[in-house]
mmCIF file of C-alpha atoms in Angstrom:
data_model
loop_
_atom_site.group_PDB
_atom_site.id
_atom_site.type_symbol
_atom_site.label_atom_id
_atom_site.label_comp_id
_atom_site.label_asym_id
_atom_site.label_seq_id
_atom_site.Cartn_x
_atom_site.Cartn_y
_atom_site.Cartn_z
ATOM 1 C CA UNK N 1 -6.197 -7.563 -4.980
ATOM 2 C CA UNK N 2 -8.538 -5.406 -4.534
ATOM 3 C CA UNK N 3 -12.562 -5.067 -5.411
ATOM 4 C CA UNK N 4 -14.856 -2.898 -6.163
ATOM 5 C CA UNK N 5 -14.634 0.932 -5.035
ATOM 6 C CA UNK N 6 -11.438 -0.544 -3.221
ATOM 7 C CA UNK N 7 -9.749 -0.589 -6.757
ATOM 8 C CA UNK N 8 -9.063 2.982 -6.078
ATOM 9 C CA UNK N 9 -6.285 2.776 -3.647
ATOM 10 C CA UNK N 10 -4.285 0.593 -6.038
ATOM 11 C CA UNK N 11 -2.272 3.226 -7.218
ATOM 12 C CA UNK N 12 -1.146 4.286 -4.350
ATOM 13 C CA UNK N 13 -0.584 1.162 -3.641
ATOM 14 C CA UNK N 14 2.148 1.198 -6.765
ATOM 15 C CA UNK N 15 4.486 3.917 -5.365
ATOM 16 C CA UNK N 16 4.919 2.040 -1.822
ATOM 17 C CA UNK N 17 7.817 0.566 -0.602
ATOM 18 C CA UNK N 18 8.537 -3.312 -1.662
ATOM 19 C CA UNK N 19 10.726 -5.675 0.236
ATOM 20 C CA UNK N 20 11.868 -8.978 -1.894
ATOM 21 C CA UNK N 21 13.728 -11.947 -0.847
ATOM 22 C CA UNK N 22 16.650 -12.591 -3.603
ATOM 23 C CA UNK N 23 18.825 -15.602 -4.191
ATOM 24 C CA UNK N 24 21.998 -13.749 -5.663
ATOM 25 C CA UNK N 25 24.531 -16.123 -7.362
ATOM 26 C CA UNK N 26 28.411 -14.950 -6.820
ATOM 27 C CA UNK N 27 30.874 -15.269 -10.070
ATOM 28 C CA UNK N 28 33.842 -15.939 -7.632
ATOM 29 C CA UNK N 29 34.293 -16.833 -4.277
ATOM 30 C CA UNK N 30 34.111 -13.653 -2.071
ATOM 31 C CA UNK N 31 35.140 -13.478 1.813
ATOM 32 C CA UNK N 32 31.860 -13.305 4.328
ATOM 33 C CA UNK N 33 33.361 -10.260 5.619
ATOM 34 C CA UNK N 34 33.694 -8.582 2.764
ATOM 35 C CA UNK N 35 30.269 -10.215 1.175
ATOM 36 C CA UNK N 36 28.789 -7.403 3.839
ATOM 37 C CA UNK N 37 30.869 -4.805 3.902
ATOM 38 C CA UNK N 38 30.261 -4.347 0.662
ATOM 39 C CA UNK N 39 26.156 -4.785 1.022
ATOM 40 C CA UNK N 40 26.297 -2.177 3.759
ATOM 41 C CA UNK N 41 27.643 0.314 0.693
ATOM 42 C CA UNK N 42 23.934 0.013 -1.369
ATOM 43 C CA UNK N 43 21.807 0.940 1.924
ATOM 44 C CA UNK N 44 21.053 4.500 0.845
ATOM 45 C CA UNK N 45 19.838 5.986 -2.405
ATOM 46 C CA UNK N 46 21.765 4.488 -5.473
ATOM 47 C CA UNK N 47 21.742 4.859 -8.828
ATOM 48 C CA UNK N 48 20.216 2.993 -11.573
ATOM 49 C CA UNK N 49 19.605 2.739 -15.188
ATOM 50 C CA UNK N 50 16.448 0.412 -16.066
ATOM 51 C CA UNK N 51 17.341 -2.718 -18.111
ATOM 52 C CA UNK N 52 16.975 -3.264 -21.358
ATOM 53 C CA UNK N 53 13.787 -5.068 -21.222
ATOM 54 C CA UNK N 54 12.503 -3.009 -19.526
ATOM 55 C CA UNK N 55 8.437 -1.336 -18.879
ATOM 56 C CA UNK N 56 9.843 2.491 -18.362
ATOM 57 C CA UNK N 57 12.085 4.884 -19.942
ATOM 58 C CA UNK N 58 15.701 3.910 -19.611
ATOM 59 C CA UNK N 59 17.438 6.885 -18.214
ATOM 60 C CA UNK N 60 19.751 6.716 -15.032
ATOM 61 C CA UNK N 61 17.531 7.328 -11.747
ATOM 62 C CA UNK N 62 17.909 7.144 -8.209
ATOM 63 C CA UNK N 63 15.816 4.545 -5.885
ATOM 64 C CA UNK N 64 16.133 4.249 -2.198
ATOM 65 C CA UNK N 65 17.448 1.250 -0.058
ATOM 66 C CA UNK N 66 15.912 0.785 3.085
ATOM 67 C CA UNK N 67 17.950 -2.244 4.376
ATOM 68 C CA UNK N 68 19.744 -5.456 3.029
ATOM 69 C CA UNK N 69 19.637 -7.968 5.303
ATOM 70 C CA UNK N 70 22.598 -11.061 4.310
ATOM 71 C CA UNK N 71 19.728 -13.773 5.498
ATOM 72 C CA UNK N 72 22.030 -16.794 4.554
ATOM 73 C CA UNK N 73 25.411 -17.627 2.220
ATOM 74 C CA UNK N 74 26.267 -21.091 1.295
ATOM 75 C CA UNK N 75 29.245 -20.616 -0.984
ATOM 76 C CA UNK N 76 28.587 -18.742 -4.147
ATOM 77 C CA UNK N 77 24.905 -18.412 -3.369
ATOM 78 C CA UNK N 78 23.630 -15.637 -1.180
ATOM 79 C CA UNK N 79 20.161 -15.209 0.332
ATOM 80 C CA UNK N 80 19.436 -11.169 0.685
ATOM 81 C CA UNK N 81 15.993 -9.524 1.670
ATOM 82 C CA UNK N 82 15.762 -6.409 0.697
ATOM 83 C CA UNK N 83 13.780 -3.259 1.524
ATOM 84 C CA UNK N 84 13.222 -0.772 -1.236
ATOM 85 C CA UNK N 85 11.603 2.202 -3.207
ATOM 86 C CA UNK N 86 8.949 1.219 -5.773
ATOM 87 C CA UNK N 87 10.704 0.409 -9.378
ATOM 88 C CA UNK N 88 13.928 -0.735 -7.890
ATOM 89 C CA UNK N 89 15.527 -3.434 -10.046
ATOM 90 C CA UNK N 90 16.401 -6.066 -8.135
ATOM 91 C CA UNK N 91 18.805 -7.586 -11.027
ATOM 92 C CA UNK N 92 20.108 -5.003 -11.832
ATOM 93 C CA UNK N 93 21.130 -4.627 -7.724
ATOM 94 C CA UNK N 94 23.131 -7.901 -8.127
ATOM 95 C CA UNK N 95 25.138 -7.340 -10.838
ATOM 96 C CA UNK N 96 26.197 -4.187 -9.439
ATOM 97 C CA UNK N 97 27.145 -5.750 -6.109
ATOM 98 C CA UNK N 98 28.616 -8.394 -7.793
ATOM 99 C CA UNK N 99 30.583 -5.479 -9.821
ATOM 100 C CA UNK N 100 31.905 -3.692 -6.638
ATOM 101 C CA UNK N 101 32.990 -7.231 -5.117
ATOM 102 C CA UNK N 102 35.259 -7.655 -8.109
ATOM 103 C CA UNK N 103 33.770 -11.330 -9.161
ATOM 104 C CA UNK N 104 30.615 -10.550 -10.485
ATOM 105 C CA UNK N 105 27.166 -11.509 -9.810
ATOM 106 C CA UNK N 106 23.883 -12.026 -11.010
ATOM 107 C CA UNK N 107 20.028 -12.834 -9.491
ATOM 108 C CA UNK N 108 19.660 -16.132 -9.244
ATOM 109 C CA UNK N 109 15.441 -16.539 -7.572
ATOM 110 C CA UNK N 110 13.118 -13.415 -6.614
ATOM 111 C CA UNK N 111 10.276 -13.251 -4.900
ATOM 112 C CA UNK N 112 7.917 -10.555 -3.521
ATOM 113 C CA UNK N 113 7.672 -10.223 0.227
ATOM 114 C CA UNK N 114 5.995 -6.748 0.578
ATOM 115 C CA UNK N 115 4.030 -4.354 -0.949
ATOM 116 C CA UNK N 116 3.109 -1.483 1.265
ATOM 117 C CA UNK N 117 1.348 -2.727 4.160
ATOM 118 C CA UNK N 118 0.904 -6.847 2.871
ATOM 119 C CA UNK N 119 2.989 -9.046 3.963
ATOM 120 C CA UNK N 120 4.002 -12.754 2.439
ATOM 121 C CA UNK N 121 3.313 -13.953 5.804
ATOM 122 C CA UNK N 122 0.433 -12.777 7.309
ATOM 123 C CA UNK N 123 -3.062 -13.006 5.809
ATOM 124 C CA UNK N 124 -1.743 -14.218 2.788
ATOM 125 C CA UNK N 125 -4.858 -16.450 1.299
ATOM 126 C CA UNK N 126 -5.058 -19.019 -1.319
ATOM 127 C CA UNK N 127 -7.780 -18.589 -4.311
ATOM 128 C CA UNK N 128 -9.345 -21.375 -2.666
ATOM 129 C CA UNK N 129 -9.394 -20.184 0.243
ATOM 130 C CA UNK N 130 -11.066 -17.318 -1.389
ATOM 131 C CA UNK N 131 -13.500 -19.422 -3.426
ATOM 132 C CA UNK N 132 -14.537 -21.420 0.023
ATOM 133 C CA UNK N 133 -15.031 -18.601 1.879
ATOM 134 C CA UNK N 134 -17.157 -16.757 -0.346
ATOM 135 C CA UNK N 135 -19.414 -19.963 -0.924
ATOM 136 C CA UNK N 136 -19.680 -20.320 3.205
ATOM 137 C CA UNK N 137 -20.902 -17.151 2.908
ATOM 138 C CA UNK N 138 -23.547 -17.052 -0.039
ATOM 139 C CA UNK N 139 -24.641 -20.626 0.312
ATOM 140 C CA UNK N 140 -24.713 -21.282 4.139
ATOM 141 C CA UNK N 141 -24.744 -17.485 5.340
ATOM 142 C CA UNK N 142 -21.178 -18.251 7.493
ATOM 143 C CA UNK N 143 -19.568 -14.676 7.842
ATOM 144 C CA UNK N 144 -16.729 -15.214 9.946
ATOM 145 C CA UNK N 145 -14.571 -17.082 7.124
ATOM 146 C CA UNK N 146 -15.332 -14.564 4.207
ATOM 147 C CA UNK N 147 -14.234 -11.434 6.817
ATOM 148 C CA UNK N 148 -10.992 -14.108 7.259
ATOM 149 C CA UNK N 149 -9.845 -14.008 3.832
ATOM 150 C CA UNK N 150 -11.388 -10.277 2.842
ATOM 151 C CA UNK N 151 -9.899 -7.590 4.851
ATOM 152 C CA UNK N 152 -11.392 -3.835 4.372
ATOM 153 C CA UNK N 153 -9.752 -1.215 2.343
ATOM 154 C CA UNK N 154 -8.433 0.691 5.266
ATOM 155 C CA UNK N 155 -5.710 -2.192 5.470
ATOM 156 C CA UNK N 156 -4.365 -1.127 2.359
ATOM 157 C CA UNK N 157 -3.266 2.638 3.196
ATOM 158 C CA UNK N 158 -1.893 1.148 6.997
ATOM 159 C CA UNK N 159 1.692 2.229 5.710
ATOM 160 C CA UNK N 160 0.398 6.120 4.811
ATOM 161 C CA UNK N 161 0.344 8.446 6.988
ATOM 162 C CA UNK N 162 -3.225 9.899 8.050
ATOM 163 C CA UNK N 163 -5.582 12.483 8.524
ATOM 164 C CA UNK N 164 -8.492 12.383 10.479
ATOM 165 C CA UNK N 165 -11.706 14.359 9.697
ATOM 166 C CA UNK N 166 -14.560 15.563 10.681
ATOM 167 C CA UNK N 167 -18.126 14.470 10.566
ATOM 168 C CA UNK N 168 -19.147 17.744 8.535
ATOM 169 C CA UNK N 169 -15.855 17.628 6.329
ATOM 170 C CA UNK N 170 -16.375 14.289 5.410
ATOM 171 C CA UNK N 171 -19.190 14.395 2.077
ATOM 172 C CA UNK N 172 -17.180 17.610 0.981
ATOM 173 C CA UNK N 173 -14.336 15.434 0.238
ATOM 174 C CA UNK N 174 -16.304 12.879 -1.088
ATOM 175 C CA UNK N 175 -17.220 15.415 -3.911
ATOM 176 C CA UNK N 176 -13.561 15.748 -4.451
ATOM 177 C CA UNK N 177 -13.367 18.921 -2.097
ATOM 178 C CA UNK N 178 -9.785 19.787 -0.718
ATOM 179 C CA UNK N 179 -9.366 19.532 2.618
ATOM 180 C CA UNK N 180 -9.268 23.130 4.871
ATOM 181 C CA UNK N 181 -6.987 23.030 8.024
ATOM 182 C CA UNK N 182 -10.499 23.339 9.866
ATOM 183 C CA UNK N 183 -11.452 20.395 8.899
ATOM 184 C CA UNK N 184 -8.859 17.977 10.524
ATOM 185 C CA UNK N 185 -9.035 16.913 14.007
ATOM 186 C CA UNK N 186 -5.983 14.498 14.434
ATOM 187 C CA UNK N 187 -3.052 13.776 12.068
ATOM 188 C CA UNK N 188 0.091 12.094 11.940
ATOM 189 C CA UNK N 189 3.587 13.803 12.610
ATOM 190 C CA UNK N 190 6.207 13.914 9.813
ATOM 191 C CA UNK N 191 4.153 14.694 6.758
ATOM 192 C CA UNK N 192 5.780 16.730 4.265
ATOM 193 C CA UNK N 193 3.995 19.321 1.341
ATOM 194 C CA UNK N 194 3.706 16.190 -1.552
ATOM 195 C CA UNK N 195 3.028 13.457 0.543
ATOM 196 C CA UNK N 196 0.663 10.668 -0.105
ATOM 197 C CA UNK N 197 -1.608 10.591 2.757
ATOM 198 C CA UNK N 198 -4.807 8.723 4.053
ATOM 199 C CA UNK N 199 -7.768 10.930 5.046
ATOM 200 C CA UNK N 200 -10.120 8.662 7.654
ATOM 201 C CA UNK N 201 -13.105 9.557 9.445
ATOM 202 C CA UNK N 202 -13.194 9.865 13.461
ATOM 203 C CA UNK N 203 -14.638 6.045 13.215
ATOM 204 C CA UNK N 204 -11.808 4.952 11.045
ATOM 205 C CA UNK N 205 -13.365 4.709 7.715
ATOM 206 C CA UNK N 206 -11.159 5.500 4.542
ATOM 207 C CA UNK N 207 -12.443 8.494 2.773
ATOM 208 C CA UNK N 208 -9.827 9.649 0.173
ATOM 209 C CA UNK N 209 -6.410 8.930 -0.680
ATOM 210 C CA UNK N 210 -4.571 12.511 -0.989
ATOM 211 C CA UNK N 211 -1.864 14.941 -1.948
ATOM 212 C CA UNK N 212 -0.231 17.078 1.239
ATOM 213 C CA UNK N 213 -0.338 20.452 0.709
ATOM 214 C CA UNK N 214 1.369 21.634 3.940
ATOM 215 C CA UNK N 215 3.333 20.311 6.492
ATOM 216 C CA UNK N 216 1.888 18.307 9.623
ATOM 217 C CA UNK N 217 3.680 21.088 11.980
ATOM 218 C CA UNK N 218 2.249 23.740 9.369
ATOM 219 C CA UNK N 219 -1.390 21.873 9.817
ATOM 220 C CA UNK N 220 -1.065 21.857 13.348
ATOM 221 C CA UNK N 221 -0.289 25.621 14.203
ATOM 222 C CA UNK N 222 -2.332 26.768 11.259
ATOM 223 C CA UNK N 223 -6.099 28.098 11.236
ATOM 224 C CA UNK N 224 -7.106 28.117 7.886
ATOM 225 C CA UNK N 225 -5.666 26.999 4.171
ATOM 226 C CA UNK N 226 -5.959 23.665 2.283
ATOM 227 C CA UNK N 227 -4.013 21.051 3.657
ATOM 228 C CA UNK N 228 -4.846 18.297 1.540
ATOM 229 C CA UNK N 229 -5.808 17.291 -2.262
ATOM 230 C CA UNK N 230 -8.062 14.164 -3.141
ATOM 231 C CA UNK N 231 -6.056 12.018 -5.895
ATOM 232 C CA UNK N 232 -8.915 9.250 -5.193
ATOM 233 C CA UNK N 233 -11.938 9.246 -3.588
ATOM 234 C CA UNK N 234 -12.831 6.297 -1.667
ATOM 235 C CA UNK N 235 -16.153 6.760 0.156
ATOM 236 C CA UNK N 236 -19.264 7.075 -1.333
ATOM 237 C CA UNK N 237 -20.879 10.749 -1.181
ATOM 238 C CA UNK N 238 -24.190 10.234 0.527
ATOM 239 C CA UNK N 239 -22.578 8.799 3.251
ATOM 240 C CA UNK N 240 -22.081 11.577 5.854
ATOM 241 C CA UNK N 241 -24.808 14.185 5.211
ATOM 242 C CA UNK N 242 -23.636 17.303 3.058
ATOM 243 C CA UNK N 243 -23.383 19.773 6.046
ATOM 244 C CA UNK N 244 -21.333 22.266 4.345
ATOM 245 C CA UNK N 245 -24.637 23.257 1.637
ATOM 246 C CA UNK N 246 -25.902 24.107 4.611
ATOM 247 C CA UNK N 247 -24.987 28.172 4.280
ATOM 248 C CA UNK N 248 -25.253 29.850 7.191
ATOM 249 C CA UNK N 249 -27.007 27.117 9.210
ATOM 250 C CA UNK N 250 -25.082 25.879 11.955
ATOM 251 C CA UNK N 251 -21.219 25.756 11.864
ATOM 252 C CA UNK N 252 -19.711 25.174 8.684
ATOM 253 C CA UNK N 253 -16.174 23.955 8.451
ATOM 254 C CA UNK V 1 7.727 1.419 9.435
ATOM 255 C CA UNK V 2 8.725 4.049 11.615
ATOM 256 C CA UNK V 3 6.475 5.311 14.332
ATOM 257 C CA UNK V 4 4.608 8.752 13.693
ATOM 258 C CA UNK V 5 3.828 11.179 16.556
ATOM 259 C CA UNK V 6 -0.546 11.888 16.360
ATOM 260 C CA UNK V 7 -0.927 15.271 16.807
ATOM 261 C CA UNK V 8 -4.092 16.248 18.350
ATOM 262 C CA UNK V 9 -5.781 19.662 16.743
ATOM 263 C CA UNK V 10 -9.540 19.435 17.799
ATOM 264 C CA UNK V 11 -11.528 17.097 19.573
ATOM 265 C CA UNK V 12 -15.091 16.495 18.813
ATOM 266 C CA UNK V 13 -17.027 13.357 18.666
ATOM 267 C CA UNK V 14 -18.528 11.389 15.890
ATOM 268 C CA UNK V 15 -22.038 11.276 15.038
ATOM 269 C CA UNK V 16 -23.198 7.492 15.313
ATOM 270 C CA UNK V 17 -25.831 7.720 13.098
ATOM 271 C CA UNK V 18 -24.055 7.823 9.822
ATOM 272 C CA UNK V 19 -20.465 5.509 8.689
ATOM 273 C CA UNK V 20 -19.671 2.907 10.668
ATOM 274 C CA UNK V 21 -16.119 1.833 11.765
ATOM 275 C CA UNK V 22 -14.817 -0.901 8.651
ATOM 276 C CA UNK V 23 -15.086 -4.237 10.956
ATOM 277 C CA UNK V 24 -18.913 -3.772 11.212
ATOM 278 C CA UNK V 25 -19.568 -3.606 7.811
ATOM 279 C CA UNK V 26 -21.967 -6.039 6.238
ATOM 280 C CA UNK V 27 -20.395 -8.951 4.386
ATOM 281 C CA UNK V 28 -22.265 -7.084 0.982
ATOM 282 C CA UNK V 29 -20.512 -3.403 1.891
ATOM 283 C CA UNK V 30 -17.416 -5.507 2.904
ATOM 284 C CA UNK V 31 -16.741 -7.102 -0.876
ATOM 285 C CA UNK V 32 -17.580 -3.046 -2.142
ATOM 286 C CA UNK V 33 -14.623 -1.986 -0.199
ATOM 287 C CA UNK V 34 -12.329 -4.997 0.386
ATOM 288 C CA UNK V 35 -8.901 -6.140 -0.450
ATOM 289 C CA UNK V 36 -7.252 -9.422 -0.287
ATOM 290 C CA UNK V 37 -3.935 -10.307 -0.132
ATOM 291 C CA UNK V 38 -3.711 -12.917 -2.822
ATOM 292 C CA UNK V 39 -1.168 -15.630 -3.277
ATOM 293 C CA UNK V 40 -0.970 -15.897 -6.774
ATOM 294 C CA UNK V 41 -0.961 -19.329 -8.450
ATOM 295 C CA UNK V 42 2.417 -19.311 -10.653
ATOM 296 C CA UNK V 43 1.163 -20.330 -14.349
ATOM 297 C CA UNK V 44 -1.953 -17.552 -14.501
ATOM 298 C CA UNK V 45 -1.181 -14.178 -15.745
ATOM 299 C CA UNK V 46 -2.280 -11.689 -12.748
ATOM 300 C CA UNK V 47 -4.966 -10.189 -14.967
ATOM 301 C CA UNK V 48 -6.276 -13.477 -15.491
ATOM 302 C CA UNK V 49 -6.780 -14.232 -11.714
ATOM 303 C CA UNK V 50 -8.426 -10.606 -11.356
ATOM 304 C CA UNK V 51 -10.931 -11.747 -14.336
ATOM 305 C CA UNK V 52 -11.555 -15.059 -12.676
ATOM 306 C CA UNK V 53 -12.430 -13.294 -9.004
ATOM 307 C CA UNK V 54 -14.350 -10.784 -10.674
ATOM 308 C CA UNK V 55 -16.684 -13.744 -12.073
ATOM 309 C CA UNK V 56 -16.325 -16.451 -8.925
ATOM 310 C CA UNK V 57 -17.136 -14.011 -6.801
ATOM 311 C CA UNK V 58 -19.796 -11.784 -8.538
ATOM 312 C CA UNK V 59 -18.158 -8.493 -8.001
ATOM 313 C CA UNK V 60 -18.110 -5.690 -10.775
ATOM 314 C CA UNK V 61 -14.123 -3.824 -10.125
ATOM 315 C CA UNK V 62 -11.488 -5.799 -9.304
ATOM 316 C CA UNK V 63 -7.793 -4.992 -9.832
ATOM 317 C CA UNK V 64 -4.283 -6.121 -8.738
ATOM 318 C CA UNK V 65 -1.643 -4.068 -7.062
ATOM 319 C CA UNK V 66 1.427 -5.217 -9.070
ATOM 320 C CA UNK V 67 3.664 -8.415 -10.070
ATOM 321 C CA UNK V 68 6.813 -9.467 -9.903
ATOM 322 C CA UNK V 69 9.202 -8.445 -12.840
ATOM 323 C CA UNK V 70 9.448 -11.017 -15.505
ATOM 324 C CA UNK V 71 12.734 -12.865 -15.029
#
């Protein structure tokens, strides 16, 4: 969940990778052996055609699987995590592993284990939690259980890979600039031209959520050109001071 | 996740007197730009929970980052 000028990063929040824990329910009794061999075969892109009921258009696509762990297997019933692009159908997994194993399968119990960078685990918190904390807070002016249970925005781009800014290129973007090569001090290796990406300032803070327009070795050896496009603007303008209206006064980046 | 490489391109440092890094945010700045990771009672609808945060805890935006797949 997310509040307030936070809301923005939800979208990009959509296209991350997801990681589910699945109770898959064999048709026939299948060899362990086998059971994995044949898991091992859907790590990798894969195709898929969306199910009938269904929220998008249901043409064949291709989705990426990170990993399939076999967690457990007590007879027909077989406990799988597994890692995944966004808009992977889970079902639609099972019945084709059960398909390739000869006997037939289908998905049994599914739950949600990751989205992006949140974890079932960790800092998972109860809406009473929630509603406690936030009373602490207001009523009794206790901070530390409120900061427990509400994490800052940055947490939600931990899984993108980041760009960090200047001081004076930092209000620019805020005003939906794109972001020069000149502008970036640090940034992550690995980035490719269409990649979502995290712009921070040098004292962490979330500024935009962007498109790549070059590559990180491209950004790196480069001197000038855009490097990145704002899809959402996170900060506030106002909050670094507009250096770059500044024509001709001082250094302008 | 896999491990990036930083690449260094400039070094220059930060003026303290404007932004602040997110963990010293005020409690007030810190419900502008929060998230929470939510376990979702089963029963509600996930819109319903955001429109019962939104009111419990006074804020104006609030939105969810996806459910499950009806079974």
């Amino acid at each position: 969940m997310a509040l307030n000028k936070a809301t923005k990063i939800l979208p990009a929040l959509l296209e991350s990778p997801k990681e589910y824990i699945c109770l898959m329910r064999l048709h026939g009794d299948v060899e362990d052996s086998r059971l994995l061999e044949v898991v091992r075969e859907f790590i990798g892109p894969i195709y898929q055609r969306p199910p009938l009921r269904s929220s998008v258009k249901r043409r064949l696509r291709i989705r990426r699987i990170y990993y399939i762990e076999v967690l457990e297997k007590d007879g027909k019933d077989v406990l799988l995590r597994i890692g995944c692009e966004r808009g992977t159908y889970i079902r639609k997994l099972c019945v084709d592993i059960g398909e390739v194993l000869g006997v037939g399968a289908h998905m049994q119990e599914l739950r949600r284990t990751k989205v992006g960078p949140f974890k079932e685990d960790e800092s998972l918190v109860t809406l009473h939690d929630l509603v406690d904390a936030y009373k602490l807070w207001r009523e009794e002016g206790v901070e530390k259980c409120i900061r427990e249970v509400v994490q800052p925005v940055e947490k939600a781009v931990e899984h993108l890979p980041k760009m960090v800014i200047r001081d004076s290129a930092v209000d620019a973007i805020c005003h939906g600039a794109y972001l020069a090569v000149p502008g970036i001090l640090r940034l992550e290796g690995g980035i490719k031209s269409g990649d979502t990406v995290a712009i921070l300032t040098q004292k962490g803070e979330l500024v935009a959520i962007a498109r790549a327009l070059m590559r990180s070795e491209e950004i790196l050896m480069a001197e000038k050109g855009l490097a990145a496009k704002p899809l959402r603007v996170i900060m506030e303008p106002g909050t670094y001071p507009p250096l770059w209206k500044s024509k001709g006064l001082g250094k302008v980046n | 996740m896999e491990e990036r490489p930083i690449y260094i391109k400039a070094e220059e440092e930060s003026n303290p007197e404007y932004g602040k890094p997110p963990e010293e945010r005020s409690i007030e700045e810190l419900l502008r730009y929060g998230v929470i990771n939510l376990d979702k009672p089963p029963g509600p609808t996930s819109h319903e929970v955001v429109a019962w945060i939104k009111r419990a805890l006074g804020v104006r935006k609030a939105g969810h980052g996806g459910t499950l797949e009806p079974l």
